[in-house]
Coordinates of C-alpha atoms and ligand atoms in Angstrom, one line a residue:
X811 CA 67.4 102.7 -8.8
X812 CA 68.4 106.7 -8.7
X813 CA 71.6 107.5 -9.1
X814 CA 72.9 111.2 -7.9
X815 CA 75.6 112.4 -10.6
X816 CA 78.0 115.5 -9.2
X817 CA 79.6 116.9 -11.9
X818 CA 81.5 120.5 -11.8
X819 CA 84.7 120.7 -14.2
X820 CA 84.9 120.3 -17.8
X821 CA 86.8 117.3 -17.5
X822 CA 84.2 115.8 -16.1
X823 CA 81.4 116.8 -18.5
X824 CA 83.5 115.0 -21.1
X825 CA 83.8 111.9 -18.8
X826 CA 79.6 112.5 -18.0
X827 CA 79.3 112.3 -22.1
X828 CA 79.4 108.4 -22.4
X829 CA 78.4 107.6 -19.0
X830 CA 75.4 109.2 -18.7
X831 CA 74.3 108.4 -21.8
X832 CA 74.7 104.4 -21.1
X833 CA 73.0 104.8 -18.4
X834 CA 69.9 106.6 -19.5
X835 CA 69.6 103.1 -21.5
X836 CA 69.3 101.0 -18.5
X837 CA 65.3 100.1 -17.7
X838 CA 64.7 100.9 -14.1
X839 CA 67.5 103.8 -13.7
X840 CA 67.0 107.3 -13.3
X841 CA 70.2 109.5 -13.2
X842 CA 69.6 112.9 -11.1
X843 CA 72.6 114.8 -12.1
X844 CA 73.9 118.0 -10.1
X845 CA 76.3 120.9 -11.7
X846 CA 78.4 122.1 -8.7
X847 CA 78.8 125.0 -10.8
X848 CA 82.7 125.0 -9.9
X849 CA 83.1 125.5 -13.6
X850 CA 80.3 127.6 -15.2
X851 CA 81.6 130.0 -18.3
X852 CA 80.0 129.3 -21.3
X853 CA 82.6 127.8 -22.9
X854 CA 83.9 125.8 -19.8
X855 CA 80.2 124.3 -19.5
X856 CA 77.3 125.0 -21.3
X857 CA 78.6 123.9 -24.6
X858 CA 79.9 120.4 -23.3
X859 CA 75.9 119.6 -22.7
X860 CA 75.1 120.9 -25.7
X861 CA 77.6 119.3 -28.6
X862 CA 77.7 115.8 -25.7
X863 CA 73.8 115.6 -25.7
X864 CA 74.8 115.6 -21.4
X865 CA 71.1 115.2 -19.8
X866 CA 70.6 119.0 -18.5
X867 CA 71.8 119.2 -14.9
X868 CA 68.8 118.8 -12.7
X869 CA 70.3 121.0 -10.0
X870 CA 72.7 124.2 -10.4
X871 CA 74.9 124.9 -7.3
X872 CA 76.9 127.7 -9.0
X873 CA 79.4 127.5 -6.4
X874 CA 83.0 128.5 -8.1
X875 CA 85.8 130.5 -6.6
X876 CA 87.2 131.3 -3.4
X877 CA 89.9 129.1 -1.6
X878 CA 89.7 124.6 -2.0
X879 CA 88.7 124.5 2.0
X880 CA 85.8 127.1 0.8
X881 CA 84.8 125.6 -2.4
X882 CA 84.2 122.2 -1.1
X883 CA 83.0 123.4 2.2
X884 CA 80.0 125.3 0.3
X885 CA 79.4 122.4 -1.9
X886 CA 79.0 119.5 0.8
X887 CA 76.5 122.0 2.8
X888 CA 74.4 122.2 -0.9
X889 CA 75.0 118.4 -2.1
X890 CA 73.6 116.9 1.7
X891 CA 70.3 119.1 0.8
X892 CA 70.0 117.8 -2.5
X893 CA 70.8 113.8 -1.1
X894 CA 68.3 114.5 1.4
X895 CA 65.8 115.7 -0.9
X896 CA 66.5 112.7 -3.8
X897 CA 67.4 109.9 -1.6
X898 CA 69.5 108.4 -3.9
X899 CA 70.4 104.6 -3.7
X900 CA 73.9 105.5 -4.9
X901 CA 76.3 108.4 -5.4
X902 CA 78.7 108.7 -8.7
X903 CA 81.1 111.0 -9.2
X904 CA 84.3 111.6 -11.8
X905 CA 87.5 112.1 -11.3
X906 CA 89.9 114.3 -8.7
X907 CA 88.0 117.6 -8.8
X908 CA 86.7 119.8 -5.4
X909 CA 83.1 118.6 -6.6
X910 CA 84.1 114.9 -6.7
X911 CA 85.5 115.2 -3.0
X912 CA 82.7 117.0 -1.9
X913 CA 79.7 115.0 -3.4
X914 CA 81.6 111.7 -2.2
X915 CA 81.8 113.4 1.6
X916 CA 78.6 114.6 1.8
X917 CA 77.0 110.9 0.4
X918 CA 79.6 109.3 2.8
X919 CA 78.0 110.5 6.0
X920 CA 75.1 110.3 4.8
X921 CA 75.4 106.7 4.2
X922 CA 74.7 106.5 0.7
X923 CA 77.5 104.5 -1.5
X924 CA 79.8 106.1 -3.6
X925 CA 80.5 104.9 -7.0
X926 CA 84.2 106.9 -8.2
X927 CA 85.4 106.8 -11.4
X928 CA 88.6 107.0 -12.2
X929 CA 89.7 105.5 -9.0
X930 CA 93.3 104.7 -8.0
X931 CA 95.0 107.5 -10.1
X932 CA 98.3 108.8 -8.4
X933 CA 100.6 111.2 -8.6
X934 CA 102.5 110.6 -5.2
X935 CA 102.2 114.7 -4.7
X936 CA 99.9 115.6 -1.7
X937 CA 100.9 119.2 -2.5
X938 CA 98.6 118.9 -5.4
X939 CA 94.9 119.4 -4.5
X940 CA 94.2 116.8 -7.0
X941 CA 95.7 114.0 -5.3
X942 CA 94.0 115.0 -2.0
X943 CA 91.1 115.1 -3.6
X944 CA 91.4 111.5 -5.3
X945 CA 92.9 109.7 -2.4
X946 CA 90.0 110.8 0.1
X947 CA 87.3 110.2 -3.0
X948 CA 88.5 106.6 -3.1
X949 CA 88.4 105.9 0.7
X950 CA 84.8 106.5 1.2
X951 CA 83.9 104.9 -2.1
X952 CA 82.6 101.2 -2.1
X953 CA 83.1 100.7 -6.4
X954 CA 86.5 102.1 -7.5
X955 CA 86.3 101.7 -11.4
X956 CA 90.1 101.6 -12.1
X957 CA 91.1 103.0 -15.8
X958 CA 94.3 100.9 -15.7
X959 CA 96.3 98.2 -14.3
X960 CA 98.5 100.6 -12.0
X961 CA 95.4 102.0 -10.3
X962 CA 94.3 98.8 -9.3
X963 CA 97.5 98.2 -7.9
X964 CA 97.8 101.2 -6.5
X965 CA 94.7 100.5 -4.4
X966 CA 95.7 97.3 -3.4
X967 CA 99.2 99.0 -2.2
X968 CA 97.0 101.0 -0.3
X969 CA 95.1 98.1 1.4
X970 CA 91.9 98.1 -0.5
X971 CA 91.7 94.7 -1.1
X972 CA 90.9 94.1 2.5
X973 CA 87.9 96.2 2.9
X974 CA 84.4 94.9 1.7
X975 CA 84.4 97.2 -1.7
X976 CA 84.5 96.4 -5.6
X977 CA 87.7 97.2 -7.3
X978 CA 86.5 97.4 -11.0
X979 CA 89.2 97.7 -13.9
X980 CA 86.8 99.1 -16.9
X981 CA 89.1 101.3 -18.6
X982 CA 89.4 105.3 -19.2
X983 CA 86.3 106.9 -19.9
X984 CA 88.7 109.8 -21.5
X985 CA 89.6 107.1 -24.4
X986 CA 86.0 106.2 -24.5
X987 CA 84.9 109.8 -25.4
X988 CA 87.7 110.3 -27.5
X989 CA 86.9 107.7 -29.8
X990 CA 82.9 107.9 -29.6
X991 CA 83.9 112.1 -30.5
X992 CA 86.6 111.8 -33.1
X993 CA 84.1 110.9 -35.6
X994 CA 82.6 114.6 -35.3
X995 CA 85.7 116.6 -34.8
X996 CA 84.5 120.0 -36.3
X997 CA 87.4 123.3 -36.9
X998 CA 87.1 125.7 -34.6
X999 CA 85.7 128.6 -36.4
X1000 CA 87.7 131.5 -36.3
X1001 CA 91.1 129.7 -36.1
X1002 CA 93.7 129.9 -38.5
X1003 CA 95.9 126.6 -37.9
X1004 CA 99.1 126.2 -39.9
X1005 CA 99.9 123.0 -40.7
X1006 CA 102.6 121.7 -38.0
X1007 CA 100.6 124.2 -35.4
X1008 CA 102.0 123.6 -31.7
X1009 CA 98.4 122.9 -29.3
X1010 CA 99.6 124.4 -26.0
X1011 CA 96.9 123.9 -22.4
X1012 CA 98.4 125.6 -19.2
X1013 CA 96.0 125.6 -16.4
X1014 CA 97.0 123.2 -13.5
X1015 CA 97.6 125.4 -10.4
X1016 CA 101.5 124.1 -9.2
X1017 CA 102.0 125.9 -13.3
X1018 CA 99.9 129.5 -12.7
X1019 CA 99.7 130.0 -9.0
X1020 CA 104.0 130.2 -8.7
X1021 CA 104.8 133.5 -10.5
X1022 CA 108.1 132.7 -11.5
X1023 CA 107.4 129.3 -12.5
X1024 CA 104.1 130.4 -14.5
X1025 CA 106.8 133.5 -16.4
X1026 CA 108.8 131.0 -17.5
X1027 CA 106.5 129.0 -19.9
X1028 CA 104.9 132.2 -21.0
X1029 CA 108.5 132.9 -21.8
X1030 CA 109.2 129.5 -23.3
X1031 CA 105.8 129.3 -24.9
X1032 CA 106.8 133.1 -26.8
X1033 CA 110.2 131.2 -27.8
X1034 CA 108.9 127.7 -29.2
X1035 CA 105.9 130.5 -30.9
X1036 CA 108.4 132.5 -32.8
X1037 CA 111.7 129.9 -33.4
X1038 CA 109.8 126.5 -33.3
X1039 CA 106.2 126.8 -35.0
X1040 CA 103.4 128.6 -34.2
X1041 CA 101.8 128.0 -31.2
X1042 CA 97.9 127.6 -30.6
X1043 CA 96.6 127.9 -26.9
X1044 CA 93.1 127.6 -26.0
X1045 CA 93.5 129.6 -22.8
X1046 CA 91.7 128.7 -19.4
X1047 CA 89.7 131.4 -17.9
X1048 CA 91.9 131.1 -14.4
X1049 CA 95.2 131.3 -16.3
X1050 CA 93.9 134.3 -18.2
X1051 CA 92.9 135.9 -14.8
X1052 CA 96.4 135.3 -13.4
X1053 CA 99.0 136.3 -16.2
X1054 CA 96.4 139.9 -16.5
X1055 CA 96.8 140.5 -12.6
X1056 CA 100.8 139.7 -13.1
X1057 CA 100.8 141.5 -16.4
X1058 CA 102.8 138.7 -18.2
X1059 CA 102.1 139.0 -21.6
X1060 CA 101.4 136.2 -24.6
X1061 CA 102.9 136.3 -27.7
X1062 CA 101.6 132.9 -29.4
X1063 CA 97.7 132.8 -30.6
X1064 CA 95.9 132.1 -27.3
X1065 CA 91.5 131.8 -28.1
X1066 CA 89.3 131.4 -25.8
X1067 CA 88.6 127.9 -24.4
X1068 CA 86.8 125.5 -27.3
X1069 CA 84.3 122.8 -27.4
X1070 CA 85.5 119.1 -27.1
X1071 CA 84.6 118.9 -30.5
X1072 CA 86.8 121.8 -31.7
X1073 CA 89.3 120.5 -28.9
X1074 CA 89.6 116.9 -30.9
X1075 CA 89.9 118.5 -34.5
X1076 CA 92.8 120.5 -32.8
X1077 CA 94.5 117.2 -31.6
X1078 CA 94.2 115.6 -34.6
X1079 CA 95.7 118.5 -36.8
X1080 CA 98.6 119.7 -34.6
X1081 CA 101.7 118.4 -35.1
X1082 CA 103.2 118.7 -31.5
X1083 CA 101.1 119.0 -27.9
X1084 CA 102.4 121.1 -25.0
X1085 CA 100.0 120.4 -22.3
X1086 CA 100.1 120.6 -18.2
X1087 CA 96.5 118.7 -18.7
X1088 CA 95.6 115.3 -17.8
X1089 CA 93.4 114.9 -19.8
X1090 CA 94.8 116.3 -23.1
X1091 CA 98.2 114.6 -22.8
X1092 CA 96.4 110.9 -22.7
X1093 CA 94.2 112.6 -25.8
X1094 CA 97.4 113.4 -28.0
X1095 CA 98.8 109.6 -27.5
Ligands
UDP1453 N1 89.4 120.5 -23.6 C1 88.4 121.1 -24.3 N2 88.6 122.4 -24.7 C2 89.7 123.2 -24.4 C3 90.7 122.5 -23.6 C4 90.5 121.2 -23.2 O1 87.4 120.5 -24.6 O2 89.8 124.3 -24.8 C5 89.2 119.2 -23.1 C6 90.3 118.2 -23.4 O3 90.3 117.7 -24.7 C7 90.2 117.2 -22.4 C8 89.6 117.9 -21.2 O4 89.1 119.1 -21.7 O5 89.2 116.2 -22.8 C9 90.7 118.2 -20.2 O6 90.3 119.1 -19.3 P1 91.4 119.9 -18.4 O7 92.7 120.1 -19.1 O8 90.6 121.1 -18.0 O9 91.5 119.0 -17.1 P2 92.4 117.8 -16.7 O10 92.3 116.7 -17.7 O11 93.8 118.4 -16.6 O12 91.9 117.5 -15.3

C-alpha cells in the first residue's frame, strides 16, 4: 500500500513526527511524503526533520505566500501531478492548514481516499481560514481520526454518521509528540530564561492582519514584559514581517522561531503561557 503524505506547516511536521514513524514500521507500506513548502525557513522546517528523524520529503513544492485562494490554487495544480505520478492507494494529511485543504481536493477528484487527521475540530468561525479549511478537509475524507469526544460529535452534528466513512476517535497526535519529545527537551542555546519567564506565541492571522488589534498585544505584551515578568516570544516570521511594515515595536525578548525540542524545554520552564497557538496552548496544559 502507498500512502501520499502532504505536509506544509510546522504544526504539522510535529504531528508527521510520530505518524510517520509508525508507519515506516508497518510491512507492506511505503509513505511518499510531499512538503508544500507553505512553510519553508530554516527554522519553520528544516529543523523539525532533523531533531523528529521526519523521513526527508520526497517532493518539495515550495509554494508559500501570496493570498489563501492562491496558495492552495498553486498547490492542488502541483499535488494532482505528484498523485498522478505515485498513484497512491490513499491520501493523509494533518490538520486545518492551506496544504491539508489542497492535498485532500486534489486526491478527492482524483478519486483517491483521504485519510484526515485531526478531524472534527471546530471553532464555529468561518471567518477564520482554518475552519474553512477543516470543515471542507473532512467532507471529502472517508477516515476522520477524531482527537476527542467533541469532534466526533461534532461530525455526527454535521451528519457524518450517515455517509459510508470511518469516524475514528484515536486521540491527539499533539499529546502524542509531546510526550514521546519531553524526554529530550534541550535549552535553547542563546536564551537567557529567568525563572518565572512569561512564553508568549502570536501568529494566528484574526491577531496580526487587524492593525489595531495586533498594537494592542504588542502593547500589552511590553506591559505584562516590564510590570508582570519577563516575557520570552519565539517570534513567527509573518508576525515579524507585519509589526516591521507597521513599525510597532517589541519591547519583551522576542528570538527567532525554535526547534520543538527547544519549544518543550521552554514549556516546561516557564511559569505562565500567552499563546494565540493551537497547538501550544493544549502543550502548556
Ligand atoms: N513551536 C515550535 N517552535 C516555536 C513555536 C512553536 O516548535 O518557536 C511548536 C509548538 O510547540 C507546537 C507547534 O509548534 O507544537 C504549534 O505550531 P503553531 O503555533 O505554528 O500552529 P498552531 O498549533 O496554532 O496551528
Amino acid at each position: 500500500m502507498k500512502i501520499l503524505t502532504v505536509l506544509g506547516a510546522r504544526p504539522q511536521f510535529i504531528k508527521a513526527s510520530v505518524v510517520s514513524h509508525y508507519i515506516s514500521k508497518l510491512p507492506g507500506v511505503q509513505e511518499v511524503v510531499v512538503h508544500t513548502g507553505q512553510h519553508f525557513d530554516a527554522n519553520m522546517s528544516d529543523v523539525f526533520f532533523e531533531q523528529l528523524g521526519i523521513p526527508r520529503p520526497d517532493y518539495q513544492l515550495s509554494i508559500s505566500g501570496g493570498s489563501h485562494g492562491s496558495m492552495t490554487g498553486r498547490m492542488l495544480i502541483e499535488i494532482e501531478k505528484v498523485i498522478e505520478k505515485e498513484g497512491p492507494d490513499r491520501l493523509l494529511v494533518y490538520g486545518d492548514t492551506n496544504s491539508t485543504l489542497a492535498g485532500a481536493l486534489a486526491a478527492a477528484k482524483l478519486h483517491v481516499p483521504v485519510a484526515h487527521i485531526e478531524a472534527g475540530l471546530r471553532s464555529f468561525n468561518m471567518l477564520m481560514p482554518e475552519e474553512v479549511n477543516r470543515i471542507l478537509t473532512d467532507q471529502v475524507s472517508d477516515i476522520l481520526y477524531c482527537p476527542t469526544q467533541v469532534a466526533t460529535e461534532n461530525l455526527r452534528r454535521e451528519g457524518f454518521d450517515s455517509k459510508p466513512v470511518e469516524i475514528l476517535k484515536v486521540g491527539d497526535v499533539m499529546q502524542d509528540s509531546a510526550l514521546l519529545f519531553s524526554q529530550l527537551a534541550l535549552p535553547p542555546s542563546d536564551v537567557e530564561s529567568k525563572e518565572g519567564f512569561i512564553l508568549a506565541t502570536l501568529h494566528r492571522a484574526e491577531n496580526t492582519d487587524d492593525p489595531a488589534r495586533l498594537a494592542s498585544i504588542v502593547k500589552a505584551l511590553n506591559n505584562i514584559h516590564t510590570t508582570v515578568a519577563p516575557v520570552l516570544l519565539p517570534l513567527h516570521p509573518r508576525t515579524r514581517g507585519v509589526m516591521a511594515k507597521l513599525g510597532i515595536e517589541l519591547k519583551v525578548n522576542a528570538i527567532d522561531p525554535v526547534g520543538y525540542l527547544e519549544m518543550i524545554w521552554l514549556l516546561q520552564h516557564c511559569g505562565i503561557v500567552l499563546t494565540d497557538s493551537g497547538g501550544v496552548q493544549k502543550e502548556a496544559l
